[in-house]
Short mmCIF file of C-alpha atoms in Angstrom, two decimals:
data_model
loop_
_atom_site.label_atom_id
_atom_site.label_comp_id
_atom_site.label_asym_id
_atom_site.label_seq_id
_atom_site.Cartn_x
_atom_site.Cartn_y
_atom_site.Cartn_z
CA GLN U 947 115.63 202.75 42.50
CA VAL U 948 115.16 201.97 46.11
CA GLN U 949 117.91 199.67 47.32
CA LEU U 950 119.32 198.18 50.43
CA VAL U 951 122.54 196.30 50.56
CA GLU U 952 123.84 194.26 53.54
CA SER U 953 127.53 193.50 54.15
CA GLY U 954 129.70 192.20 57.05
CA GLY U 955 128.46 188.59 57.29
CA GLY U 956 130.86 185.83 57.72
CA LEU U 957 132.11 182.70 59.42
CA VAL U 958 132.89 182.94 63.18
CA GLN U 959 133.40 180.79 66.22
CA PRO U 960 131.14 180.87 69.34
CA GLY U 961 131.85 184.03 71.46
CA GLU U 962 133.16 186.04 68.50
CA SER U 963 131.61 189.22 67.05
CA LEU U 964 130.50 190.61 63.75
CA ARG U 965 129.13 193.96 62.56
CA LEU U 966 126.58 193.96 59.83
CA SER U 967 126.00 197.10 57.67
CA CYS U 968 122.89 198.03 55.73
CA SER U 969 123.40 200.76 53.18
CA GLY U 970 120.42 202.45 51.55
CA SER U 971 120.03 204.38 48.35
CA GLY U 972 117.26 205.73 46.13
CA PHE U 973 115.17 207.16 48.95
CA ILE U 974 115.46 209.67 51.79
CA PHE U 975 117.14 207.39 54.28
CA ASN U 976 116.71 209.70 57.28
CA ASN U 977 112.90 209.44 57.03
CA TYR U 978 112.62 205.70 57.53
CA ALA U 979 112.84 203.29 60.35
CA VAL U 980 115.01 200.26 59.69
CA GLY U 981 114.69 196.73 60.91
CA TRP U 982 116.98 193.71 61.07
CA PHE U 983 115.62 190.19 60.57
CA ARG U 984 117.10 186.76 60.19
CA GLN U 985 116.06 183.41 58.70
CA ALA U 986 117.60 180.16 59.55
CA PRO U 987 117.10 177.09 57.28
CA GLY U 988 113.61 175.65 57.77
CA LYS U 989 112.44 178.45 60.06
CA GLU U 990 110.39 181.51 59.55
CA ARG U 991 111.93 185.00 59.23
CA GLU U 992 112.43 186.46 62.71
CA GLY U 993 112.39 190.14 63.62
CA LEU U 994 115.47 191.01 65.71
CA SER U 995 115.70 194.81 66.15
CA CYS U 996 114.53 198.03 64.76
CA ILE U 997 115.67 201.71 64.96
CA SER U 998 113.68 204.80 64.45
CA SER U 999 114.64 207.30 61.80
CA ASN U 1000 116.35 209.64 64.26
CA SER U 1001 117.74 206.83 66.47
CA GLY U 1002 115.45 207.88 69.26
CA ARG U 1003 113.96 204.45 69.73
CA THR U 1004 115.39 200.99 69.39
CA TYR U 1005 113.82 197.54 70.12
CA TYR U 1006 115.30 194.05 70.40
CA ALA U 1007 114.02 190.58 70.41
CA ASP U 1008 114.63 188.65 73.66
CA SER U 1009 116.89 186.25 71.75
CA VAL U 1010 119.47 189.04 71.10
CA LYS U 1011 118.93 191.54 73.79
CA GLY U 1012 122.10 192.30 75.63
CA ARG U 1013 124.30 190.78 72.77
CA PHE U 1014 123.18 192.80 69.69
CA THR U 1015 123.16 196.55 69.26
CA ILE U 1016 121.57 198.53 66.43
CA SER U 1017 122.77 201.96 65.36
CA ARG U 1018 122.59 204.24 62.37
CA ASP U 1019 124.58 206.95 60.67
CA ASN U 1020 122.21 208.92 58.54
CA ALA U 1021 125.07 210.98 57.06
CA ARG U 1022 126.30 207.76 55.57
CA ASN U 1023 122.80 206.19 54.83
CA THR U 1024 123.73 203.17 56.91
CA VAL U 1025 122.37 201.15 59.74
CA PHE U 1026 124.56 198.74 61.66
CA LEU U 1027 123.99 195.75 63.77
CA GLN U 1028 126.83 194.95 66.18
CA MET U 1029 126.62 191.24 67.20
CA ASN U 1030 128.61 190.09 70.14
CA ASN U 1031 128.95 186.74 71.75
CA LEU U 1032 127.59 184.91 68.68
CA GLN U 1033 126.30 181.36 69.21
CA PRO U 1034 125.57 178.53 66.79
CA GLU U 1035 121.82 179.36 67.01
CA ASP U 1036 122.57 182.76 65.58
CA THR U 1037 123.50 181.11 62.21
CA ALA U 1038 121.14 182.46 59.59
CA VAL U 1039 120.75 184.80 56.78
CA TYR U 1040 120.42 188.36 58.01
CA TYR U 1041 118.31 190.97 56.25
CA CYS U 1042 117.66 194.65 56.80
CA ALA U 1043 114.45 196.36 55.65
CA ILE U 1044 112.78 199.69 55.78
CA ARG U 1045 109.32 200.41 57.01
CA ASP U 1046 106.46 200.48 54.44
CA HIS U 1047 106.08 204.36 54.63
CA GLU U 1048 108.01 207.39 55.61
CA TYR U 1049 107.95 208.39 59.31
CA ALA U 1050 106.38 205.09 60.36
CA ILE U 1051 107.61 204.30 63.79
CA CYS U 1052 109.89 201.50 65.01
CA GLY U 1053 107.97 199.39 67.52
CA PRO U 1054 106.77 199.12 70.02
CA GLY U 1055 108.10 195.65 70.10
CA THR U 1056 110.27 193.82 67.65
CA PRO U 1057 109.81 194.37 63.92
CA VAL U 1058 106.91 192.62 62.22
CA THR U 1059 107.80 191.30 58.71
CA ASP U 1060 104.70 192.55 56.87
CA ARG U 1061 105.23 196.16 57.93
CA TYR U 1062 108.51 196.34 56.09
CA ALA U 1063 108.40 196.93 52.36
CA THR U 1064 111.97 196.99 50.95
CA TRP U 1065 114.43 194.27 51.73
CA GLY U 1066 118.11 193.70 51.14
CA GLN U 1067 119.53 190.60 49.55
CA GLY U 1068 120.72 189.19 52.84
CA ALA U 1069 124.10 188.38 54.52
CA GLN U 1070 125.00 184.87 55.69
CA VAL U 1071 126.25 184.61 59.24
CA THR U 1072 127.59 181.22 60.29
CA VAL U 1073 128.68 180.38 63.84
CA PHE U 1074 130.52 177.04 63.89
CA THR U 1075 132.06 174.95 66.63
#
């Protein structure tokens, strides 16, 4: 069974940091590009970042560029999203997802929702003042 599980969400104050993890199972993790998305209440799901299967390419949305960093550890079947200098507008449910087929590329540009086929359950990130 193909599965993705996010962890690491929480409640923080502006300026603080969180690191999200996305662990995959049931598929050959090394062969898939992975994307991070978020959805705030009343808004559409937004593509934030993606990383190619071998970490050779990464892309970021302008809204998080310079604050968020995506990385992966294929030996642990895990992708990370380091989020620094969090702001109230970053409050959302964060999702990871894998591309719709093996060896599909990450980018160019930020991830597009309908090109990602398997999704995690989401992790809540709340930045409060």
